[in-house]
Amino acid sequence: MTWDASLLWQFDLLILLMMVICAIAALSLKDLVSCAVVTGAYSFLICLMWTEMLAVDVAFTEAAVGAGISTVLILATAQYIKRRSKD
């Protein structure tokens, strides 16, 4: 099986664009739960990027820690504090 790299730059550009959108959204959101969901999506996108770069071990760690444990901890913390900022 051969690896066709002709469309990889388009995939990279799409993932990069979605990562920038997620980063801007995470910084601009006022709701903590929404921010946790967006950062989880960002972690998933960076996991796709690591997989595309053939660093599957790093992608697996990012998926487990970044998208999994961190998102769950932020959502659990959101239950005990205010969900929205005052500004």
Short mmCIF file of N, CA and C in Angstrom, two decimals:
data_model
loop_
_atom_site.label_atom_id
_atom_site.label_comp_id
_atom_site.label_asym_id
_atom_site.label_seq_id
_atom_site.Cartn_x
_atom_site.Cartn_y
_atom_site.Cartn_z
N MET A 1 0.84 -1.18 0.00
CA MET A 1 0.00 0.00 0.00
C MET A 1 0.89 1.24 0.00
N THR A 2 0.65 2.11 -0.93
CA THR A 2 1.45 3.32 -1.03
C THR A 2 0.74 4.48 -0.36
N TRP A 3 1.50 5.44 0.06
CA TRP A 3 0.98 6.62 0.76
C TRP A 3 0.96 7.78 -0.22
N ASP A 4 -0.24 8.29 -0.52
CA ASP A 4 -0.37 9.40 -1.46
C ASP A 4 -0.38 10.71 -0.68
N ALA A 5 0.66 11.51 -0.86
CA ALA A 5 0.80 12.75 -0.10
C ALA A 5 0.27 13.96 -0.85
N SER A 6 -0.45 13.75 -1.93
CA SER A 6 -0.89 14.90 -2.73
C SER A 6 -1.98 15.70 -2.04
N LEU A 7 -2.80 15.08 -1.20
CA LEU A 7 -3.87 15.78 -0.52
C LEU A 7 -3.57 16.07 0.94
N LEU A 8 -2.39 15.73 1.43
CA LEU A 8 -2.08 15.93 2.84
C LEU A 8 -2.01 17.40 3.22
N TRP A 9 -1.52 18.26 2.34
CA TRP A 9 -1.42 19.67 2.68
C TRP A 9 -2.80 20.28 2.84
N GLN A 10 -3.78 19.79 2.08
CA GLN A 10 -5.15 20.29 2.23
C GLN A 10 -5.75 19.84 3.55
N PHE A 11 -5.48 18.61 3.94
CA PHE A 11 -5.94 18.10 5.22
C PHE A 11 -5.29 18.87 6.36
N ASP A 12 -3.99 19.11 6.25
CA ASP A 12 -3.28 19.89 7.27
C ASP A 12 -3.84 21.29 7.40
N LEU A 13 -4.12 21.91 6.28
CA LEU A 13 -4.66 23.27 6.28
C LEU A 13 -6.05 23.31 6.91
N LEU A 14 -6.87 22.32 6.62
CA LEU A 14 -8.21 22.24 7.21
C LEU A 14 -8.14 22.04 8.72
N ILE A 15 -7.28 21.14 9.16
CA ILE A 15 -7.12 20.90 10.60
C ILE A 15 -6.57 22.14 11.29
N LEU A 16 -5.60 22.80 10.67
CA LEU A 16 -5.03 24.02 11.25
C LEU A 16 -6.09 25.11 11.37
N LEU A 17 -6.91 25.28 10.35
CA LEU A 17 -7.96 26.28 10.39
C LEU A 17 -8.96 25.98 11.51
N MET A 18 -9.35 24.72 11.65
CA MET A 18 -10.29 24.36 12.71
C MET A 18 -9.65 24.51 14.09
N MET A 19 -8.34 24.27 14.20
CA MET A 19 -7.66 24.46 15.47
C MET A 19 -7.62 25.93 15.86
N VAL A 20 -7.38 26.81 14.90
CA VAL A 20 -7.38 28.24 15.18
C VAL A 20 -8.77 28.71 15.60
N ILE A 21 -9.79 28.21 14.93
CA ILE A 21 -11.17 28.56 15.30
C ILE A 21 -11.49 28.09 16.72
N CYS A 22 -11.07 26.87 17.05
CA CYS A 22 -11.31 26.36 18.41
C CYS A 22 -10.55 27.17 19.45
N ALA A 23 -9.33 27.57 19.14
CA ALA A 23 -8.55 28.35 20.10
C ALA A 23 -9.17 29.72 20.33
N ILE A 24 -9.61 30.38 19.27
CA ILE A 24 -10.25 31.68 19.42
C ILE A 24 -11.57 31.54 20.16
N ALA A 25 -12.33 30.50 19.86
CA ALA A 25 -13.60 30.27 20.55
C ALA A 25 -13.38 29.99 22.03
N ALA A 26 -12.36 29.21 22.37
CA ALA A 26 -12.09 28.91 23.77
C ALA A 26 -11.70 30.15 24.55
N LEU A 27 -11.00 31.07 23.90
CA LEU A 27 -10.61 32.30 24.58
C LEU A 27 -11.77 33.28 24.71
N SER A 28 -12.72 33.23 23.80
CA SER A 28 -13.79 34.22 23.82
C SER A 28 -15.06 33.75 24.53
N LEU A 29 -15.19 32.48 24.79
CA LEU A 29 -16.40 31.98 25.46
C LEU A 29 -16.42 32.38 26.93
N LYS A 30 -17.60 32.66 27.44
CA LYS A 30 -17.76 33.03 28.85
C LYS A 30 -18.26 31.86 29.69
N ASP A 31 -18.83 30.85 29.06
CA ASP A 31 -19.37 29.70 29.76
C ASP A 31 -18.28 28.64 29.90
N LEU A 32 -18.06 28.16 31.13
CA LEU A 32 -16.98 27.21 31.39
C LEU A 32 -17.24 25.86 30.74
N VAL A 33 -18.48 25.42 30.71
CA VAL A 33 -18.79 24.13 30.11
C VAL A 33 -18.57 24.18 28.59
N SER A 34 -18.99 25.26 27.97
CA SER A 34 -18.76 25.41 26.53
C SER A 34 -17.27 25.46 26.22
N CYS A 35 -16.53 26.15 27.06
CA CYS A 35 -15.08 26.23 26.88
C CYS A 35 -14.43 24.84 27.03
N ALA A 36 -14.92 24.04 27.95
CA ALA A 36 -14.39 22.69 28.13
C ALA A 36 -14.67 21.83 26.90
N VAL A 37 -15.83 21.98 26.31
CA VAL A 37 -16.16 21.22 25.11
C VAL A 37 -15.28 21.65 23.94
N VAL A 38 -15.05 22.94 23.80
CA VAL A 38 -14.22 23.45 22.71
C VAL A 38 -12.77 23.02 22.89
N THR A 39 -12.26 23.05 24.11
CA THR A 39 -10.88 22.59 24.32
C THR A 39 -10.76 21.08 24.10
N GLY A 40 -11.82 20.33 24.39
CA GLY A 40 -11.82 18.91 24.06
C GLY A 40 -11.78 18.69 22.56
N ALA A 41 -12.51 19.51 21.82
CA ALA A 41 -12.46 19.44 20.35
C ALA A 41 -11.08 19.81 19.83
N TYR A 42 -10.45 20.81 20.45
CA TYR A 42 -9.09 21.19 20.08
C TYR A 42 -8.12 20.02 20.30
N SER A 43 -8.28 19.34 21.42
CA SER A 43 -7.41 18.19 21.70
C SER A 43 -7.62 17.07 20.69
N PHE A 44 -8.87 16.88 20.27
CA PHE A 44 -9.14 15.88 19.25
C PHE A 44 -8.50 16.26 17.91
N LEU A 45 -8.55 17.54 17.57
CA LEU A 45 -7.95 17.99 16.32
C LEU A 45 -6.42 17.84 16.34
N ILE A 46 -5.80 18.15 17.47
CA ILE A 46 -4.35 17.98 17.54
C ILE A 46 -4.00 16.49 17.53
N CYS A 47 -4.89 15.66 18.03
CA CYS A 47 -4.70 14.21 17.96
C CYS A 47 -4.72 13.75 16.50
N LEU A 48 -5.64 14.31 15.70
CA LEU A 48 -5.65 13.99 14.27
C LEU A 48 -4.36 14.44 13.59
N MET A 49 -3.86 15.59 14.00
CA MET A 49 -2.63 16.09 13.40
C MET A 49 -1.45 15.20 13.74
N TRP A 50 -1.36 14.75 14.98
CA TRP A 50 -0.27 13.84 15.37
C TRP A 50 -0.38 12.52 14.61
N THR A 51 -1.61 12.04 14.42
CA THR A 51 -1.79 10.79 13.69
C THR A 51 -1.37 10.94 12.23
N GLU A 52 -1.69 12.07 11.64
CA GLU A 52 -1.32 12.32 10.25
C GLU A 52 0.19 12.41 10.10
N MET A 53 0.89 12.87 11.15
CA MET A 53 2.35 12.94 11.12
C MET A 53 3.00 11.62 11.51
N LEU A 54 2.19 10.57 11.63
CA LEU A 54 2.64 9.21 11.95
C LEU A 54 3.27 9.10 13.34
N ALA A 55 2.85 9.95 14.26
CA ALA A 55 3.28 9.86 15.65
C ALA A 55 2.10 9.32 16.46
N VAL A 56 1.80 8.05 16.25
CA VAL A 56 0.59 7.46 16.82
C VAL A 56 0.68 7.37 18.34
N ASP A 57 1.87 7.15 18.89
CA ASP A 57 2.00 7.08 20.33
C ASP A 57 1.69 8.43 20.99
N VAL A 58 2.14 9.51 20.38
CA VAL A 58 1.85 10.84 20.90
C VAL A 58 0.37 11.15 20.73
N ALA A 59 -0.22 10.73 19.61
CA ALA A 59 -1.64 10.95 19.37
C ALA A 59 -2.50 10.20 20.39
N PHE A 60 -2.09 8.98 20.71
CA PHE A 60 -2.84 8.20 21.70
C PHE A 60 -2.76 8.85 23.08
N THR A 61 -1.59 9.35 23.44
CA THR A 61 -1.43 10.04 24.72
C THR A 61 -2.25 11.32 24.76
N GLU A 62 -2.25 12.07 23.66
CA GLU A 62 -3.06 13.29 23.58
C GLU A 62 -4.55 12.98 23.69
N ALA A 63 -4.97 11.90 23.06
CA ALA A 63 -6.38 11.53 23.13
C ALA A 63 -6.77 11.12 24.55
N ALA A 64 -5.90 10.39 25.21
CA ALA A 64 -6.21 9.93 26.56
C ALA A 64 -6.16 11.06 27.58
N VAL A 65 -5.12 11.87 27.52
CA VAL A 65 -4.93 12.92 28.52
C VAL A 65 -5.66 14.21 28.13
N GLY A 66 -5.44 14.67 26.92
CA GLY A 66 -6.00 15.95 26.50
C GLY A 66 -7.50 15.93 26.33
N ALA A 67 -7.99 15.03 25.49
CA ALA A 67 -9.42 14.99 25.21
C ALA A 67 -10.19 14.22 26.28
N GLY A 68 -9.53 13.30 26.95
CA GLY A 68 -10.23 12.48 27.93
C GLY A 68 -10.22 13.04 29.33
N ILE A 69 -9.10 12.90 30.00
CA ILE A 69 -9.02 13.23 31.42
C ILE A 69 -9.18 14.73 31.67
N SER A 70 -8.53 15.57 30.86
CA SER A 70 -8.61 17.02 31.09
C SER A 70 -10.03 17.53 30.93
N THR A 71 -10.73 17.08 29.90
CA THR A 71 -12.11 17.52 29.69
C THR A 71 -13.01 17.06 30.83
N VAL A 72 -12.84 15.86 31.28
CA VAL A 72 -13.66 15.36 32.39
C VAL A 72 -13.37 16.13 33.67
N LEU A 73 -12.09 16.43 33.94
CA LEU A 73 -11.76 17.20 35.14
C LEU A 73 -12.31 18.61 35.08
N ILE A 74 -12.25 19.25 33.92
CA ILE A 74 -12.80 20.60 33.80
C ILE A 74 -14.31 20.58 33.97
N LEU A 75 -14.98 19.61 33.39
CA LEU A 75 -16.44 19.51 33.56
C LEU A 75 -16.82 19.20 35.00
N ALA A 76 -16.03 18.39 35.69
CA ALA A 76 -16.31 18.10 37.09
C ALA A 76 -16.08 19.33 37.96
N THR A 77 -15.07 20.11 37.63
CA THR A 77 -14.82 21.34 38.37
C THR A 77 -15.92 22.36 38.13
N ALA A 78 -16.50 22.37 36.94
CA ALA A 78 -17.55 23.32 36.60
C ALA A 78 -18.80 23.13 37.45
N GLN A 79 -18.98 21.95 38.01
CA GLN A 79 -20.14 21.71 38.88
C GLN A 79 -20.01 22.44 40.21
N TYR A 80 -18.79 22.72 40.63
CA TYR A 80 -18.57 23.29 41.95
C TYR A 80 -18.33 24.80 41.95
N ILE A 81 -18.15 25.39 40.78
CA ILE A 81 -17.93 26.83 40.70
C ILE A 81 -18.96 27.44 39.76
N LYS A 82 -18.96 28.76 39.66
CA LYS A 82 -19.87 29.43 38.75
C LYS A 82 -19.53 29.07 37.31
N ARG A 83 -20.57 28.91 36.52
CA ARG A 83 -20.35 28.52 35.13
C ARG A 83 -19.99 29.68 34.23
N ARG A 84 -20.44 30.88 34.55
CA ARG A 84 -20.23 32.02 33.68
C ARG A 84 -19.37 33.07 34.36
N SER A 85 -18.60 33.79 33.55
CA SER A 85 -17.80 34.88 34.10
C SER A 85 -18.66 36.14 34.17
N LYS A 86 -18.22 37.11 34.97
CA LYS A 86 -19.02 38.31 35.19
C LYS A 86 -18.86 39.35 34.09
N ASP A 87 -17.74 39.35 33.40
CA ASP A 87 -17.50 40.38 32.39
C ASP A 87 -18.13 40.06 31.09
#
